XYZ file of C-alpha atoms in Angstrom:
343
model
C 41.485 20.627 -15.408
C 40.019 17.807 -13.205
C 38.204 18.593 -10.290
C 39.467 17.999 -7.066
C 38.051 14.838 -5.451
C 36.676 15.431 -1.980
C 37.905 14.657 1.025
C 37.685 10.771 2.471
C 36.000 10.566 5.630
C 38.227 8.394 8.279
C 36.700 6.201 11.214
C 38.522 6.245 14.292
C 40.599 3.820 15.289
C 40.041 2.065 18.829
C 43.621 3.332 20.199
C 42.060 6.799 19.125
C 39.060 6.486 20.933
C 40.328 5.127 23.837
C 43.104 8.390 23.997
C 39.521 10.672 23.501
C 37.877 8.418 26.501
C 41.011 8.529 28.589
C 40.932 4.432 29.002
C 42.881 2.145 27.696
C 42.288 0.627 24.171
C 41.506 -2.821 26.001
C 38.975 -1.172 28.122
C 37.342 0.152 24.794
C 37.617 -3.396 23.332
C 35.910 -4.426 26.353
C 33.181 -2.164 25.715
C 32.705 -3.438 22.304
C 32.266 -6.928 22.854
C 30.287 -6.161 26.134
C 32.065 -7.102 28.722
C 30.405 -6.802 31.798
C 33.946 -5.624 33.914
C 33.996 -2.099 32.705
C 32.394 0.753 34.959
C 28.897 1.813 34.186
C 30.092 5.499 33.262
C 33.345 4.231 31.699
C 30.844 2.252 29.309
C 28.689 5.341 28.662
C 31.545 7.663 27.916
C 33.013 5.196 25.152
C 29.585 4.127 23.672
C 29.375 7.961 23.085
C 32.506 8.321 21.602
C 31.920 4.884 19.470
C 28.477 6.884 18.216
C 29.690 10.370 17.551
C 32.828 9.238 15.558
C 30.634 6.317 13.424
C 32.650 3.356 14.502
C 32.145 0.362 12.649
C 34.021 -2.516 13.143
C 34.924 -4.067 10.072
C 33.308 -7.863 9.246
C 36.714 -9.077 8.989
C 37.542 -8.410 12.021
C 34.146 -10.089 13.942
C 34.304 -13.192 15.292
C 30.631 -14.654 15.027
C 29.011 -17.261 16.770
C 27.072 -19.640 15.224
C 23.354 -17.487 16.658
C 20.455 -15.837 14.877
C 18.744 -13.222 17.944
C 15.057 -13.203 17.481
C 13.366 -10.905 19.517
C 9.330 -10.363 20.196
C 7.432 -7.966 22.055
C 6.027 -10.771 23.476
C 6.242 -14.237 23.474
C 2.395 -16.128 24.055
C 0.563 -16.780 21.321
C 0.420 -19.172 17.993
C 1.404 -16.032 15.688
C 4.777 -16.228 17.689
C 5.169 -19.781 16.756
C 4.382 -19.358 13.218
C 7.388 -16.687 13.518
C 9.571 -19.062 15.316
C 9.159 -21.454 12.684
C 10.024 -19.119 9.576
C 13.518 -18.467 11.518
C 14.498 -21.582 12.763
C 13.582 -22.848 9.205
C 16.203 -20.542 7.823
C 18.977 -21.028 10.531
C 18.796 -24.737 10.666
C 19.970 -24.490 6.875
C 22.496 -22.221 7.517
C 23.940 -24.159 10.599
C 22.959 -21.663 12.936
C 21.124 -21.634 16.113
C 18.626 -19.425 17.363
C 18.159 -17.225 20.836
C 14.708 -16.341 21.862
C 14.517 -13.082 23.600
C 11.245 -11.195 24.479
C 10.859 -7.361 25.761
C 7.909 -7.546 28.012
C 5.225 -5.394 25.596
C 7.924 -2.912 25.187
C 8.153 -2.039 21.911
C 12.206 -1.305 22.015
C 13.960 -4.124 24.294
C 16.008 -2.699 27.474
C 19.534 -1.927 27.583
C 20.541 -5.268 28.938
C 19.663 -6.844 25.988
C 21.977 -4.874 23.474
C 24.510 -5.816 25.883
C 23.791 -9.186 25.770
C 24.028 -9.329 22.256
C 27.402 -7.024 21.351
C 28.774 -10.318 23.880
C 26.748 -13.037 22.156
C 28.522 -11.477 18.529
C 25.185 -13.158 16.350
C 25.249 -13.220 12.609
C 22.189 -10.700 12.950
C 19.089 -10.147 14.644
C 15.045 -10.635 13.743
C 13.136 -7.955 15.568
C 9.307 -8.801 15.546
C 7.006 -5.731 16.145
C 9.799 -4.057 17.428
C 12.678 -1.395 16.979
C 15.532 0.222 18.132
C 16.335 3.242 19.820
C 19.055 4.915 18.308
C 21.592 4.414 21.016
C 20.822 0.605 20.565
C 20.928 0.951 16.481
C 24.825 2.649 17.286
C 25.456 -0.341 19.124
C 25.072 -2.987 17.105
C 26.182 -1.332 13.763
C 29.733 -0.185 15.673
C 29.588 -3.950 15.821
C 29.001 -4.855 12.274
C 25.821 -6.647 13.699
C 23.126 -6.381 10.893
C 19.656 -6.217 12.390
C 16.103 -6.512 10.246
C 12.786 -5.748 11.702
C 9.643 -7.717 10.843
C 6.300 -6.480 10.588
C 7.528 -2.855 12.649
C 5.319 -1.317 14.852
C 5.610 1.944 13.791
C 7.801 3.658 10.845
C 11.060 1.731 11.192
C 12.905 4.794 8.894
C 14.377 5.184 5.682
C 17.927 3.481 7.025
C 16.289 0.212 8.687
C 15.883 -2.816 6.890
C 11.840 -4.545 7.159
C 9.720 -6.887 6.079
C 6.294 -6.662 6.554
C 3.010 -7.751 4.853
C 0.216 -5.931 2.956
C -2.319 -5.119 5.678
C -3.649 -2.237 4.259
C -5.202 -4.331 0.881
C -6.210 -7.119 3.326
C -8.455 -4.973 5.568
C -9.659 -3.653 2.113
C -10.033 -7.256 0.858
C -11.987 -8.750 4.409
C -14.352 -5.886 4.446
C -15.157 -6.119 0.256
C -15.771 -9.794 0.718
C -18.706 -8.905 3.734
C -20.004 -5.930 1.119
C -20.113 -8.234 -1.644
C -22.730 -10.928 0.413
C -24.544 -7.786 0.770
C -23.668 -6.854 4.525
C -24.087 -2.832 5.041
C -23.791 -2.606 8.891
C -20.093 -3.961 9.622
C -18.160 -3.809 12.705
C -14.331 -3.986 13.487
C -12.232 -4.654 15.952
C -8.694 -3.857 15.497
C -5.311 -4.275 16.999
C -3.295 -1.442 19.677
C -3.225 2.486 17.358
C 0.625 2.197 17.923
C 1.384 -0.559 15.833
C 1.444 0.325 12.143
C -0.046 -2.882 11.012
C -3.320 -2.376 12.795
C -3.863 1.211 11.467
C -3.522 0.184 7.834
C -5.919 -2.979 7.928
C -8.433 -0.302 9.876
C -7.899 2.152 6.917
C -8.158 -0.725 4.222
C -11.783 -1.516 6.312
C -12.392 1.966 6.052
C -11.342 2.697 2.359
C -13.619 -0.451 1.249
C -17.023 1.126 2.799
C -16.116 4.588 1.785
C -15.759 2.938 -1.457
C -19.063 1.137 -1.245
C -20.575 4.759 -0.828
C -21.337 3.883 2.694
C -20.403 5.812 5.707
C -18.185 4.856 8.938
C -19.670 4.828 12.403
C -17.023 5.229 14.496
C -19.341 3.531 17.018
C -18.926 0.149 14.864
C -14.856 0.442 15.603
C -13.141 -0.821 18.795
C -9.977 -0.679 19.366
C -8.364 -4.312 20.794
C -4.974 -5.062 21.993
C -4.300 -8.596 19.060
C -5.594 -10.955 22.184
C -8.610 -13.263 22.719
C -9.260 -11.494 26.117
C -10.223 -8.139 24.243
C -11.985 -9.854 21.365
C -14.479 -11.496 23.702
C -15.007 -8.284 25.477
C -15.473 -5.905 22.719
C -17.314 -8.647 20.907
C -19.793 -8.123 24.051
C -20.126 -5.134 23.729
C -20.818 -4.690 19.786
C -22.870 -7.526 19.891
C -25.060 -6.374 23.033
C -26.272 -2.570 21.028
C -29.843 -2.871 19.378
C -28.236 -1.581 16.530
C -25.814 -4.403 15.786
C -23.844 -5.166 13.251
C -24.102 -8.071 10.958
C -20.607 -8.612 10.327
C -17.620 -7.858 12.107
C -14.266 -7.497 10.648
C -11.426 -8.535 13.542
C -7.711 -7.385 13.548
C -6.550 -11.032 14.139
C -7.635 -14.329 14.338
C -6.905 -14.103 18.253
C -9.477 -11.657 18.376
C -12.025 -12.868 16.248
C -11.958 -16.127 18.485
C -13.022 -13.566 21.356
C -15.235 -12.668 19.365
C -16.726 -16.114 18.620
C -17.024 -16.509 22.027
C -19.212 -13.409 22.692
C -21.648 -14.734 19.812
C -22.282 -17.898 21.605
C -22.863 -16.276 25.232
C -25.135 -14.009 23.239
C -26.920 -17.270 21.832
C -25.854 -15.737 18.181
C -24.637 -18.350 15.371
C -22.274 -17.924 13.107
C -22.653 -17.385 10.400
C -26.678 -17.052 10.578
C -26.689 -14.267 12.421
C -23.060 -13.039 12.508
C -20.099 -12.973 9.938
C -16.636 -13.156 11.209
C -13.251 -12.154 9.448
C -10.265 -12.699 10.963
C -6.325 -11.812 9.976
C -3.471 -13.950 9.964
C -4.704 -17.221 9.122
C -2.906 -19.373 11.644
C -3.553 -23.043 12.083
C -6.464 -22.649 14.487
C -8.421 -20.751 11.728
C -9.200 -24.330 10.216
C -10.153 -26.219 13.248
C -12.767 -23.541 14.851
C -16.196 -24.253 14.462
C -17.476 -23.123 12.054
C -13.681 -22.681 10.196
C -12.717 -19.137 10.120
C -13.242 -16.961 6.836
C -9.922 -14.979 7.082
C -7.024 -12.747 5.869
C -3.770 -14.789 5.247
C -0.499 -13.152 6.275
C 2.376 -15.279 5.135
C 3.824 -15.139 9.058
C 6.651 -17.963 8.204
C 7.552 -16.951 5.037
C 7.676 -13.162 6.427
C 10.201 -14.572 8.947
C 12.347 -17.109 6.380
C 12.996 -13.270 4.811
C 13.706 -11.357 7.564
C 16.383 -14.314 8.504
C 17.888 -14.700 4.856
C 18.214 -10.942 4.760
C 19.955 -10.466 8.124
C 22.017 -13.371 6.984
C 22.692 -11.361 3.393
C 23.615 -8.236 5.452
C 25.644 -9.909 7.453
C 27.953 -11.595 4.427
C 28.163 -8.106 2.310
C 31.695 -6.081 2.824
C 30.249 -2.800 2.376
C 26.601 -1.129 3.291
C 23.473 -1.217 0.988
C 20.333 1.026 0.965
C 17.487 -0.216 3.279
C 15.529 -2.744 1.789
C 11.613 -2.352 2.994
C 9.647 -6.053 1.443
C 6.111 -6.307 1.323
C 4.751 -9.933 1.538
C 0.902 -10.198 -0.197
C -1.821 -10.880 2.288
C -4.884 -12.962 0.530
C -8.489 -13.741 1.726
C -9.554 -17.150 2.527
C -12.911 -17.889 2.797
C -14.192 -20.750 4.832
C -17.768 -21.351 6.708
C -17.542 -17.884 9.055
C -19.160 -16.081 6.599
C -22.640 -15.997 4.571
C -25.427 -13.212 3.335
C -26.661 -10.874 6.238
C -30.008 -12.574 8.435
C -33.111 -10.766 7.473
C -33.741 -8.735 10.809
């Protein structure tokens, strides 16, 4: 006897929903494609009913414009550019064009902005440091919108596509290169606690000394916010103790060029008296004086992924488990760093 197969799940259809909402099914198209002329509560009461019965439109039925949405936290720096680039790289050869958006330091962008998409109908969106909130997520997948986040501030889940880099074995790798010219006393100043990426390249600087056999003064850590501002400042102030350290290991290259700063207002050189690692490796690194020992992160190529995979998402008929990609991270070693000054 064969077993009994089990029962198919059904999505609702629009005229279905609309019936539940007690609109009309052009009212709940409206809502879809987000139209602005639909009442505020109206809107609400359908996106809920879109959510709780899984509605996904299906691909066939989507018409696209030619866009790519990348969005950033925020928008001001030369990482962003390097980001830009990977993207633009990738929708140029596709034929595509691509929309800037940026969500102020929030780490989820505002309502607006899903909006603003669901009418804009992209072939997918590039989040850069920053997620979704699941009301957003509903949104965009009831839309057959793929989204991919790059480099995720915090745990993007199980269900979200990423890409992201190995920060954990480059802290490890920046703070083994200062053991290995015999430093013992080395500082670090990372990026914000909320963003994933900064706690593992602290915990990679961590696991290197404990593996050195040496211990870690919390004293030696600051925690930054990624900017110049915040490198120069903390710089000051690990540079100004008695006690202080010989080498400093910096979240970013932003930071580290804070930090550079600090060294010459303190009459320090570098790398006489200091040793400076930075992350990221963007184009500056090399022009600096002296050039800036540092951790690579493969920004563009992180962000020709992220595109190609919103782009594969975006061209399959049915759904495929999460795919989480780790780029490697590798040192490079220019004039920033040399053997500790004999104090």
């Amino acid at each position: 006897m064969k077993p009994s197969k089990p029962a198919e799940t059904r999505t609702a259809t629009l005229a279905e929903i609309a019936r539940e909402a007690g609109v009309s099914a052009p009212t709940v198209s409206k809502v879809l494609n987000g139209r602005a002329d639909v009442a505020p509560a109206t809107r609400t009461r359908v996106e809920e009913l879109l959510r709780a019965h899984g509605y996904r439109r299906r691909r066939a039925e989507t018409s696209r414009s030619p866009l790519i949405d990348l969005v950033f936290h925020e928008l001001e720096s030369a990482w962003a550019l390097e980001v830009i680039r990977g993207v633009e790289n990738v929708a140029r050869a596709a034929g595509l064009s691509v929309v800037l958006s940026e969500s102020a330091g929030r780490l989820t962008p505002g309502r607006t902005w899903a909006d603003q998409v669901a009418a804009r109908r992209p072939h997918g969106v590039v989040l850069v440091l920053s997620g979704l909130d699941e009301s957003q997520r509903a949104l965009l997948t009831s839309r057959s919108i793929p989204f991919v986040v790059m480099d995720p501030a915090g745990d993007p889940g199980p269900d979200v596509p990423s890409i992201g880099a190995t920060n954990w074995q480059g802290g490890l790798a920046a703070t083994r290169h200062l053991l290995e010219l015999g430093h013992t006393r080395i500082g670090a100043i990372s990026g914000p606690s909320r963003m994933m990426c900064s706690r593992a390249r602290i915990d990679g600087y961590r696991a290197a000394l404990e593996t050195a056999g040496l211990p870690v003064d919390p004293s030696l850590v600051a925690a930054g916010d990624f900017h110049h501002d915040s490198g120069y400042r903390l710089g000051l102030e690990l540079l100004g103790r008695p006690d202080r350290p010989t080498a400093v290991f910096a979240g970013n290259d932003l930071q580290a060029l804070g930090l550079y700063e600090a060294a010459r207002e303190l009459g320090l050189r570098i790398p006489e008296d200091l040793s400076v690692v930075g992350f990221d490796d963007l184009p500056v690194a090399r022009w600096v004086g002296p050039p800036l020992t540092t951790v690579r992160q493969p920004l563009t190529e992180m962000a020709e992924a992220a595109a190609r995979l919103v782009l594969e998402l975006g061209r399959e008929r049915e759904e495929r488990a999460a795919t989480r990609v780790e780029l490697a991270t590798g040192l490079v070693v220019r004039s920033s760093t040399d053997v500790p000054p004999a104090l």
